[in-house]
Amino acid sequence: QVQLVQSGAEVKKPGASVKVSCKASGYTFTSYGISWVRQAPGQGLEWMGWISAYNGNTNYAQKIQGRVTMTTDTSTTTAYMELRSLRSDDTAVYYCARGPNTLGNEDYWGQGTLVTVSS
Amino acid sequence: DIQMTQSPSSLSASVGDRVTITCRASQSISRYLNWYQQKPGKAPNLLIYDASSLQSGVPSRFSGGGSGTDFTLTISSLQPEDFATYYCQQSHSAPPTFGQGTKVEIK
């Protein structure tokens, strides 16, 4: 069965960086991409970007472009999302999700990783 | 970016009720509309894609409709496990955008 398992919760200081991992299993990793979606406490869903696991092509949301890097490691079927220059409003649960393209349609999701940014 | 607006933001209903949630896009998105269910502390779960196609494993009491700018999600007979927040997402143009969510609560 398709599974996406994310790394554990993180606490970071403002200005620091965080790197969240997402280990995929149960499907051909390179046949899909990985989307990253975040959710601030009590708020809605915000799409952050997408990476093709086939060729590494990326598409980032304009709001965070320049602070985010998404990568994949096909040898370990793991996707990564690094967010730099963290601010308090980056505090959120970060989800990875399997997506066929950069247009959403995410059908399987990780369990989420809480990133707390606090001084 | 395409803006997605859901209504209502929240509703109270009883088990067995028929519930309809509306989602409106700021421009035509044809039928490129998905619906997700999210329960507290859990990841979203895809219910409906392409406006009306039921994702595998989703109960048939869920249905979707609409095209262009106006869409609906209907739960024909609300069950206890359906109390959750529902989000629409347009998949017509990048970046994909979500509605603000509709919380379905127990009356």
CSV table of N, CA, C and O in Angstrom, one decimal, chain B:
chain,number,residue,atom,x,y,z
B,1,ASP,N,-3.3,34.3,-9.2
B,1,ASP,CA,-3.7,33.0,-8.7
B,1,ASP,C,-5.3,32.9,-8.7
B,1,ASP,O,-5.9,34.0,-8.5
B,2,ILE,N,-5.8,31.8,-8.9
B,2,ILE,CA,-7.3,31.6,-8.8
B,2,ILE,C,-7.7,31.5,-7.4
B,2,ILE,O,-7.1,30.8,-6.6
B,3,GLN,N,-8.7,32.3,-7.0
B,3,GLN,CA,-9.2,32.3,-5.7
B,3,GLN,C,-10.4,31.4,-5.6
B,3,GLN,O,-11.3,31.4,-6.4
B,4,MET,N,-10.4,30.6,-4.5
B,4,MET,CA,-11.5,29.7,-4.2
B,4,MET,C,-12.2,30.1,-3.0
B,4,MET,O,-11.6,30.3,-1.9
B,5,THR,N,-13.6,30.2,-3.1
B,5,THR,CA,-14.4,30.7,-1.9
B,5,THR,C,-15.4,29.6,-1.6
B,5,THR,O,-16.2,29.3,-2.5
B,6,GLN,N,-15.4,29.1,-0.4
B,6,GLN,CA,-16.4,28.1,0.0
B,6,GLN,C,-17.5,28.8,0.9
B,6,GLN,O,-17.2,29.8,1.6
B,7,SER,N,-18.6,28.2,0.8
B,7,SER,CA,-19.7,28.6,1.7
B,7,SER,C,-20.6,27.4,2.1
B,7,SER,O,-20.8,26.5,1.2
B,8,PRO,N,-21.1,27.3,3.3
B,8,PRO,CA,-20.7,28.3,4.4
B,8,PRO,C,-19.3,28.0,5.0
B,8,PRO,O,-18.7,27.0,4.6
B,9,SER,N,-18.9,28.8,5.9
B,9,SER,CA,-17.6,28.5,6.6
B,9,SER,C,-17.8,27.4,7.6
B,9,SER,O,-16.8,26.7,7.9
B,10,SER,N,-19.0,27.3,8.1
B,10,SER,CA,-19.3,26.2,9.1
B,10,SER,C,-20.7,25.9,9.0
B,10,SER,O,-21.5,26.8,8.6
B,11,LEU,N,-21.1,24.8,9.4
B,11,LEU,CA,-22.5,24.4,9.5
B,11,LEU,C,-22.7,23.3,10.6
B,11,LEU,O,-21.8,22.6,10.9
B,12,SER,N,-23.9,23.3,11.2
B,12,SER,CA,-24.3,22.3,12.1
B,12,SER,C,-25.3,21.5,11.5
B,12,SER,O,-26.3,22.0,10.9
B,13,ALA,N,-25.2,20.2,11.6
B,13,ALA,CA,-26.1,19.2,11.1
B,13,ALA,C,-26.3,18.0,11.9
B,13,ALA,O,-25.4,17.7,12.8
B,14,SER,N,-27.3,17.2,11.7
B,14,SER,CA,-27.6,16.0,12.5
B,14,SER,C,-27.3,14.8,11.6
B,14,SER,O,-27.3,14.8,10.4
B,15,VAL,N,-27.0,13.7,12.3
B,15,VAL,CA,-26.8,12.4,11.6
B,15,VAL,C,-28.0,12.1,10.8
B,15,VAL,O,-29.2,12.3,11.2
B,16,GLY,N,-27.8,11.8,9.5
B,16,GLY,CA,-28.9,11.5,8.6
B,16,GLY,C,-29.3,12.6,7.7
B,16,GLY,O,-30.0,12.5,6.7
B,17,ASP,N,-28.8,13.8,8.0
B,17,ASP,CA,-29.1,15.0,7.2
B,17,ASP,C,-28.4,15.0,5.9
B,17,ASP,O,-27.4,14.4,5.7
B,18,ARG,N,-29.0,15.6,4.9
B,18,ARG,CA,-28.4,15.9,3.6
B,18,ARG,C,-27.6,17.2,3.7
B,18,ARG,O,-28.2,18.2,4.1
B,19,VAL,N,-26.4,17.2,3.4
B,19,VAL,CA,-25.5,18.4,3.5
B,19,VAL,C,-24.9,18.8,2.2
B,19,VAL,O,-24.4,17.9,1.5
B,20,THR,N,-25.0,20.1,1.9
B,20,THR,CA,-24.3,20.6,0.6
B,20,THR,C,-23.4,21.7,0.9
B,20,THR,O,-23.8,22.7,1.7
B,21,ILE,N,-22.2,21.6,0.4
B,21,ILE,CA,-21.2,22.7,0.6
B,21,ILE,C,-20.9,23.2,-0.8
B,21,ILE,O,-20.8,22.5,-1.8
B,22,THR,N,-20.7,24.5,-0.9
B,22,THR,CA,-20.5,25.2,-2.2
B,22,THR,C,-19.1,25.7,-2.3
B,22,THR,O,-18.5,26.2,-1.3
B,23,CYS,N,-18.5,25.7,-3.5
B,23,CYS,CA,-17.2,26.2,-3.8
B,23,CYS,C,-17.3,27.0,-5.1
B,23,CYS,O,-17.8,26.6,-6.1
B,24,ARG,N,-16.8,28.3,-5.0
B,24,ARG,CA,-16.8,29.1,-6.2
B,24,ARG,C,-15.4,29.6,-6.6
B,24,ARG,O,-14.6,30.0,-5.7
B,25,ALA,N,-15.1,29.5,-7.8
B,25,ALA,CA,-13.8,29.9,-8.3
B,25,ALA,C,-13.8,31.3,-8.9
B,25,ALA,O,-14.9,31.7,-9.4
B,26,SER,N,-12.7,32.0,-8.8
B,26,SER,CA,-12.7,33.4,-9.3
B,26,SER,C,-12.7,33.5,-10.8
B,26,SER,O,-12.9,34.6,-11.4
B,27,GLN,N,-12.4,32.4,-11.5
B,27,GLN,CA,-12.5,32.3,-13.0
B,27,GLN,C,-12.8,30.9,-13.3
B,27,GLN,O,-12.7,30.0,-12.5
B,28,SER,N,-13.2,30.6,-14.5
B,28,SER,CA,-13.6,29.3,-14.9
B,28,SER,C,-12.5,28.3,-14.8
B,28,SER,O,-11.3,28.6,-15.3
B,29,ILE,N,-12.8,27.2,-14.2
B,29,ILE,CA,-11.8,26.1,-14.1
B,29,ILE,C,-12.3,24.8,-14.7
B,29,ILE,O,-11.8,23.7,-14.3
B,30,SER,N,-13.2,24.9,-15.6
B,30,SER,CA,-13.8,23.7,-16.2
B,30,SER,C,-14.3,22.8,-15.2
B,30,SER,O,-15.1,23.2,-14.3
B,31,ARG,N,-13.8,21.6,-15.1
B,31,ARG,CA,-14.2,20.6,-14.1
B,31,ARG,C,-13.0,20.2,-13.2
B,31,ARG,O,-13.0,19.2,-12.6
B,32,TYR,N,-11.9,21.1,-13.2
B,32,TYR,CA,-10.7,20.7,-12.5
B,32,TYR,C,-10.8,21.1,-11.0
B,32,TYR,O,-10.2,22.1,-10.5
B,33,LEU,N,-11.6,20.4,-10.3
B,33,LEU,CA,-12.0,20.7,-8.9
B,33,LEU,C,-11.9,19.4,-8.1
B,33,LEU,O,-12.5,18.4,-8.4
B,34,ASN,N,-11.2,19.5,-7.0
B,34,ASN,CA,-11.1,18.4,-6.0
B,34,ASN,C,-11.7,18.8,-4.7
B,34,ASN,O,-11.7,19.9,-4.3
B,35,TRP,N,-12.1,17.7,-4.0
B,35,TRP,CA,-12.7,17.9,-2.6
B,35,TRP,C,-11.9,17.0,-1.7
B,35,TRP,O,-11.6,15.8,-1.9
B,36,TYR,N,-11.5,17.6,-0.5
B,36,TYR,CA,-10.7,16.9,0.5
B,36,TYR,C,-11.5,17.0,1.8
B,36,TYR,O,-12.2,18.0,2.1
B,37,GLN,N,-11.4,15.9,2.6
B,37,GLN,CA,-11.9,15.9,4.0
B,37,GLN,C,-10.7,15.9,5.0
B,37,GLN,O,-9.8,15.1,4.7
B,38,GLN,N,-10.8,16.7,6.0
B,38,GLN,CA,-9.7,16.6,7.0
B,38,GLN,C,-10.3,16.6,8.4
B,38,GLN,O,-11.2,17.4,8.8
B,39,LYS,N,-9.9,15.6,9.2
B,39,LYS,CA,-10.3,15.4,10.5
B,39,LYS,C,-9.2,16.0,11.4
B,39,LYS,O,-8.1,16.0,11.0
B,40,PRO,N,-9.6,16.4,12.7
B,40,PRO,CA,-8.6,17.1,13.5
B,40,PRO,C,-7.4,16.2,13.8
B,40,PRO,O,-7.4,15.0,14.1
B,41,GLY,N,-6.2,16.9,13.6
B,41,GLY,CA,-4.9,16.2,13.8
B,41,GLY,C,-4.5,15.2,12.7
B,41,GLY,O,-3.5,14.5,12.9
B,42,LYS,N,-5.3,15.2,11.6
B,42,LYS,CA,-5.0,14.2,10.5
B,42,LYS,C,-4.7,14.9,9.2
B,42,LYS,O,-5.1,16.1,9.1
B,43,ALA,N,-4.1,14.2,8.3
B,43,ALA,CA,-3.9,14.8,7.0
B,43,ALA,C,-5.2,14.8,6.2
B,43,ALA,O,-6.1,14.0,6.4
B,44,PRO,N,-5.2,15.7,5.2
B,44,PRO,CA,-6.4,15.7,4.3
B,44,PRO,C,-6.5,14.3,3.6
B,44,PRO,O,-5.5,13.6,3.3
B,45,ASN,N,-7.8,14.0,3.2
B,45,ASN,CA,-8.1,12.8,2.4
B,45,ASN,C,-8.9,13.2,1.2
B,45,ASN,O,-9.9,13.8,1.3
B,46,LEU,N,-8.4,12.7,0.0
B,46,LEU,CA,-9.0,13.1,-1.2
B,46,LEU,C,-10.4,12.3,-1.3
B,46,LEU,O,-10.4,11.1,-1.2
B,47,LEU,N,-11.4,13.1,-1.5
B,47,LEU,CA,-12.8,12.4,-1.7
B,47,LEU,C,-13.2,12.4,-3.1
B,47,LEU,O,-13.7,11.4,-3.6
B,48,ILE,N,-13.1,13.5,-3.8
B,48,ILE,CA,-13.7,13.7,-5.2
B,48,ILE,C,-12.6,14.4,-6.0
B,48,ILE,O,-11.9,15.4,-5.5
B,49,TYR,N,-12.4,14.0,-7.2
B,49,TYR,CA,-11.5,14.6,-8.2
B,49,TYR,C,-12.3,14.9,-9.5
B,49,TYR,O,-13.3,14.3,-9.8
B,50,ASP,N,-11.8,15.9,-10.2
B,50,ASP,CA,-12.4,16.2,-11.5
B,50,ASP,C,-13.9,16.5,-11.3
B,50,ASP,O,-14.8,16.1,-12.1
B,51,ALA,N,-14.2,17.2,-10.2
B,51,ALA,CA,-15.6,17.7,-9.9
B,51,ALA,C,-16.5,16.7,-9.4
B,51,ALA,O,-17.3,16.9,-8.5
B,52,SER,N,-16.5,15.5,-10.0
B,52,SER,CA,-17.6,14.5,-9.7
B,52,SER,C,-17.1,13.0,-9.6
B,52,SER,O,-17.9,12.2,-9.4
B,53,SER,N,-15.8,12.8,-9.8
B,53,SER,CA,-15.3,11.4,-9.7
B,53,SER,C,-14.9,11.0,-8.3
B,53,SER,O,-14.2,11.7,-7.7
B,54,LEU,N,-15.5,9.9,-7.9
B,54,LEU,CA,-15.3,9.5,-6.5
B,54,LEU,C,-14.0,8.7,-6.4
B,54,LEU,O,-13.7,7.8,-7.1
B,55,GLN,N,-13.1,9.2,-5.5
B,55,GLN,CA,-11.9,8.5,-5.2
B,55,GLN,C,-12.1,7.1,-4.7
B,55,GLN,O,-13.1,6.9,-4.0
B,56,SER,N,-11.3,6.2,-5.1
B,56,SER,CA,-11.4,4.8,-4.6
B,56,SER,C,-11.5,4.7,-3.1
B,56,SER,O,-10.7,5.3,-2.4
B,57,GLY,N,-12.5,3.9,-2.6
B,57,GLY,CA,-12.7,3.7,-1.2
B,57,GLY,C,-13.6,4.7,-0.5
B,57,GLY,O,-13.9,4.5,0.7
B,58,VAL,N,-14.0,5.8,-1.2
B,58,VAL,CA,-14.8,6.8,-0.6
B,58,VAL,C,-16.3,6.4,-0.7
B,58,VAL,O,-16.7,5.9,-1.8
B,59,PRO,N,-17.0,6.4,0.4
B,59,PRO,CA,-18.4,6.0,0.4
B,59,PRO,C,-19.3,6.8,-0.7
B,59,PRO,O,-19.0,8.0,-0.9
B,60,SER,N,-20.2,6.1,-1.2
B,60,SER,CA,-21.1,6.6,-2.3
B,60,SER,C,-22.0,7.7,-1.8
B,60,SER,O,-22.7,8.4,-2.6
B,61,ARG,N,-22.1,7.9,-0.5
B,61,ARG,CA,-23.0,9.1,0.0
B,61,ARG,C,-22.3,10.4,-0.3
B,61,ARG,O,-23.0,11.4,-0.2
B,62,PHE,N,-21.1,10.4,-0.7
B,62,PHE,CA,-20.4,11.6,-1.1
B,62,PHE,C,-20.6,11.8,-2.6
B,62,PHE,O,-20.3,10.8,-3.4
B,63,SER,N,-20.9,13.0,-3.1
B,63,SER,CA,-21.0,13.2,-4.5
B,63,SER,C,-20.6,14.7,-4.8
B,63,SER,O,-20.8,15.6,-3.9
B,64,GLY,N,-20.1,14.9,-6.0
B,64,GLY,CA,-19.7,16.3,-6.3
B,64,GLY,C,-20.3,16.6,-7.7
B,64,GLY,O,-20.7,15.8,-8.5
B,65,GLY,N,-20.5,17.9,-7.9
B,65,GLY,CA,-21.1,18.4,-9.1
B,65,GLY,C,-20.6,19.8,-9.4
B,65,GLY,O,-19.9,20.4,-8.7
B,66,GLY,N,-21.0,20.3,-10.6
B,66,GLY,CA,-20.6,21.6,-11.1
B,66,GLY,C,-19.6,21.6,-12.2
B,66,GLY,O,-18.9,20.6,-12.5
B,67,SER,N,-19.4,22.8,-12.7
B,67,SER,CA,-18.4,23.1,-13.7
B,67,SER,C,-18.3,24.6,-13.9
B,67,SER,O,-19.2,25.3,-13.5
B,68,GLY,N,-17.2,25.0,-14.5
B,68,GLY,CA,-17.0,26.4,-14.7
B,68,GLY,C,-16.5,27.1,-13.4
B,68,GLY,O,-15.3,27.0,-13.1
B,69,THR,N,-17.4,27.8,-12.8
B,69,THR,CA,-17.0,28.5,-11.5
B,69,THR,C,-17.7,28.0,-10.3
B,69,THR,O,-17.3,28.4,-9.2
B,70,ASP,N,-18.8,27.2,-10.4
B,70,ASP,CA,-19.6,26.9,-9.3
B,70,ASP,C,-19.7,25.4,-9.1
B,70,ASP,O,-20.0,24.6,-10.0
B,71,PHE,N,-19.4,24.9,-7.9
B,71,PHE,CA,-19.3,23.5,-7.6
B,71,PHE,C,-19.9,23.2,-6.2
B,71,PHE,O,-20.1,24.1,-5.4
B,72,THR,N,-20.3,21.9,-6.1
B,72,THR,CA,-20.9,21.5,-4.9
B,72,THR,C,-20.4,20.2,-4.4
B,72,THR,O,-20.0,19.3,-5.2
B,73,LEU,N,-20.3,20.0,-3.1
B,73,LEU,CA,-20.1,18.7,-2.5
B,73,LEU,C,-21.3,18.4,-1.7
B,73,LEU,O,-21.7,19.2,-0.8
B,74,THR,N,-21.9,17.2,-1.9
B,74,THR,CA,-23.1,16.8,-1.2
B,74,THR,C,-22.8,15.5,-0.4
B,74,THR,O,-22.2,14.6,-1.0
B,75,ILE,N,-23.3,15.5,0.8
B,75,ILE,CA,-23.3,14.2,1.6
B,75,ILE,C,-24.7,13.9,1.8
B,75,ILE,O,-25.5,14.6,2.4
B,76,SER,N,-25.1,12.7,1.2
B,76,SER,CA,-26.6,12.4,1.1
B,76,SER,C,-27.2,12.1,2.5
B,76,SER,O,-28.4,12.5,2.7
B,77,SER,N,-26.5,11.5,3.3
B,77,SER,CA,-27.0,11.1,4.7
B,77,SER,C,-25.8,11.1,5.6
B,77,SER,O,-25.0,10.2,5.7
B,78,LEU,N,-25.7,12.2,6.4
B,78,LEU,CA,-24.5,12.5,7.2
B,78,LEU,C,-24.3,11.4,8.2
B,78,LEU,O,-25.3,11.0,8.9
B,79,GLN,N,-23.1,10.9,8.3
B,79,GLN,CA,-22.8,9.8,9.3
B,79,GLN,C,-21.8,10.4,10.4
B,79,GLN,O,-21.2,11.5,10.1
B,80,PRO,N,-21.7,9.8,11.5
B,80,PRO,CA,-20.9,10.3,12.6
B,80,PRO,C,-19.5,10.6,12.2
B,80,PRO,O,-18.8,11.6,12.6
B,81,GLU,N,-18.9,9.7,11.3
B,81,GLU,CA,-17.5,9.9,10.9
B,81,GLU,C,-17.3,11.0,9.9
B,81,GLU,O,-16.2,11.3,9.5
B,82,ASP,N,-18.4,11.6,9.4
B,82,ASP,CA,-18.3,12.7,8.4
B,82,ASP,C,-18.1,14.1,9.0
B,82,ASP,O,-17.9,15.0,8.3
B,83,PHE,N,-18.2,14.2,10.4
B,83,PHE,CA,-17.9,15.5,11.0
B,83,PHE,C,-16.4,15.8,10.9
B,83,PHE,O,-15.6,15.1,11.5
B,84,ALA,N,-16.2,16.8,10.1
B,84,ALA,CA,-14.8,17.2,9.7
B,84,ALA,C,-14.8,18.5,9.0
B,84,ALA,O,-15.9,19.2,8.9
B,85,THR,N,-13.7,18.9,8.5
B,85,THR,CA,-13.6,20.1,7.7
B,85,THR,C,-13.3,19.7,6.3
B,85,THR,O,-12.5,18.8,6.0
B,86,TYR,N,-14.0,20.3,5.3
B,86,TYR,CA,-13.9,20.0,3.9
B,86,TYR,C,-13.3,21.2,3.1
B,86,TYR,O,-13.7,22.3,3.4
B,87,TYR,N,-12.4,20.8,2.2
B,87,TYR,CA,-11.7,21.8,1.4
B,87,TYR,C,-11.9,21.5,-0.1
B,87,TYR,O,-11.8,20.4,-0.5
B,88,CYS,N,-12.1,22.5,-0.9
B,88,CYS,CA,-12.1,22.4,-2.3
B,88,CYS,C,-10.7,22.9,-2.8
B,88,CYS,O,-10.0,23.6,-2.1
B,89,GLN,N,-10.2,22.4,-3.9
B,89,GLN,CA,-8.9,22.7,-4.5
B,89,GLN,C,-9.1,22.8,-6.0
B,89,GLN,O,-9.6,21.8,-6.6
B,90,GLN,N,-8.7,23.9,-6.6
B,90,GLN,CA,-8.7,23.9,-8.1
B,90,GLN,C,-7.4,23.3,-8.6
B,90,GLN,O,-6.3,23.6,-8.1
B,91,SER,N,-7.5,22.5,-9.7
B,91,SER,CA,-6.3,21.9,-10.3
B,91,SER,C,-6.3,22.3,-11.8
B,91,SER,O,-5.8,21.5,-12.6
B,92,HIS,N,-6.8,23.5,-12.1
B,92,HIS,CA,-6.8,24.0,-13.5
B,92,HIS,C,-5.5,24.7,-13.8
B,92,HIS,O,-5.0,24.6,-14.9
B,93,SER,N,-5.0,25.6,-12.9
B,93,SER,CA,-3.8,26.4,-13.2
B,93,SER,C,-2.9,26.4,-11.9
B,93,SER,O,-3.4,26.4,-10.8
B,94,ALA,N,-1.6,26.4,-12.2
B,94,ALA,CA,-0.7,26.5,-11.1
B,94,ALA,C,-0.6,28.0,-10.7
B,94,ALA,O,-0.7,28.9,-11.5
B,95,PRO,N,-0.5,28.2,-9.4
B,95,PRO,CA,-0.4,27.2,-8.3
B,95,PRO,C,-1.8,26.7,-8.0
B,95,PRO,O,-2.8,27.4,-8.0
B,96,PRO,N,-2.0,25.4,-7.6
B,96,PRO,CA,-3.3,24.9,-7.1
B,96,PRO,C,-3.6,25.6,-5.9
B,96,PRO,O,-2.8,25.9,-5.0
B,97,THR,N,-4.9,26.0,-5.7
B,97,THR,CA,-5.3,26.8,-4.6
B,97,THR,C,-6.5,26.1,-3.9
B,97,THR,O,-7.3,25.5,-4.6
B,98,PHE,N,-6.6,26.3,-2.6
B,98,PHE,CA,-7.6,25.7,-1.8
B,98,PHE,C,-8.6,26.8,-1.3
B,98,PHE,O,-8.3,27.9,-1.2
B,99,GLY,N,-9.9,26.3,-1.1
B,99,GLY,CA,-10.8,27.2,-0.4
B,99,GLY,C,-10.4,27.2,1.0
B,99,GLY,O,-9.5,26.5,1.5
B,100,GLN,N,-11.1,28.1,1.8
B,100,GLN,CA,-10.8,28.3,3.2
B,100,GLN,C,-11.3,27.2,4.1
B,100,GLN,O,-10.9,27.2,5.3
B,101,GLY,N,-12.1,26.3,3.6
B,101,GLY,CA,-12.6,25.2,4.4
B,101,GLY,C,-14.0,25.5,4.9
B,101,GLY,O,-14.5,26.6,5.1
B,102,THR,N,-14.7,24.3,5.1
B,102,THR,CA,-16.1,24.3,5.7
B,102,THR,C,-16.1,23.3,6.8
B,102,THR,O,-15.8,22.1,6.5
B,103,LYS,N,-16.3,23.7,8.0
B,103,LYS,CA,-16.4,22.8,9.1
B,103,LYS,C,-17.8,22.3,9.4
B,103,LYS,O,-18.7,23.1,9.5
B,104,VAL,N,-17.9,21.0,9.3
B,104,VAL,CA,-19.2,20.4,9.5
B,104,VAL,C,-19.3,19.9,11.0
B,104,VAL,O,-18.5,19.0,11.3
B,105,GLU,N,-20.1,20.4,11.8
B,105,GLU,CA,-20.2,20.1,13.2
B,105,GLU,C,-21.5,19.4,13.5
B,105,GLU,O,-22.5,19.5,12.8
B,106,ILE,N,-21.5,18.8,14.7
B,106,ILE,CA,-22.7,18.1,15.1
B,106,ILE,C,-23.7,19.0,15.7
B,106,ILE,O,-23.4,19.9,16.6
B,107,LYS,N,-25.0,18.9,15.3
B,107,LYS,CA,-26.0,19.8,15.9
B,107,LYS,C,-26.5,19.1,17.2
B,107,LYS,O,-26.7,17.9,17.3
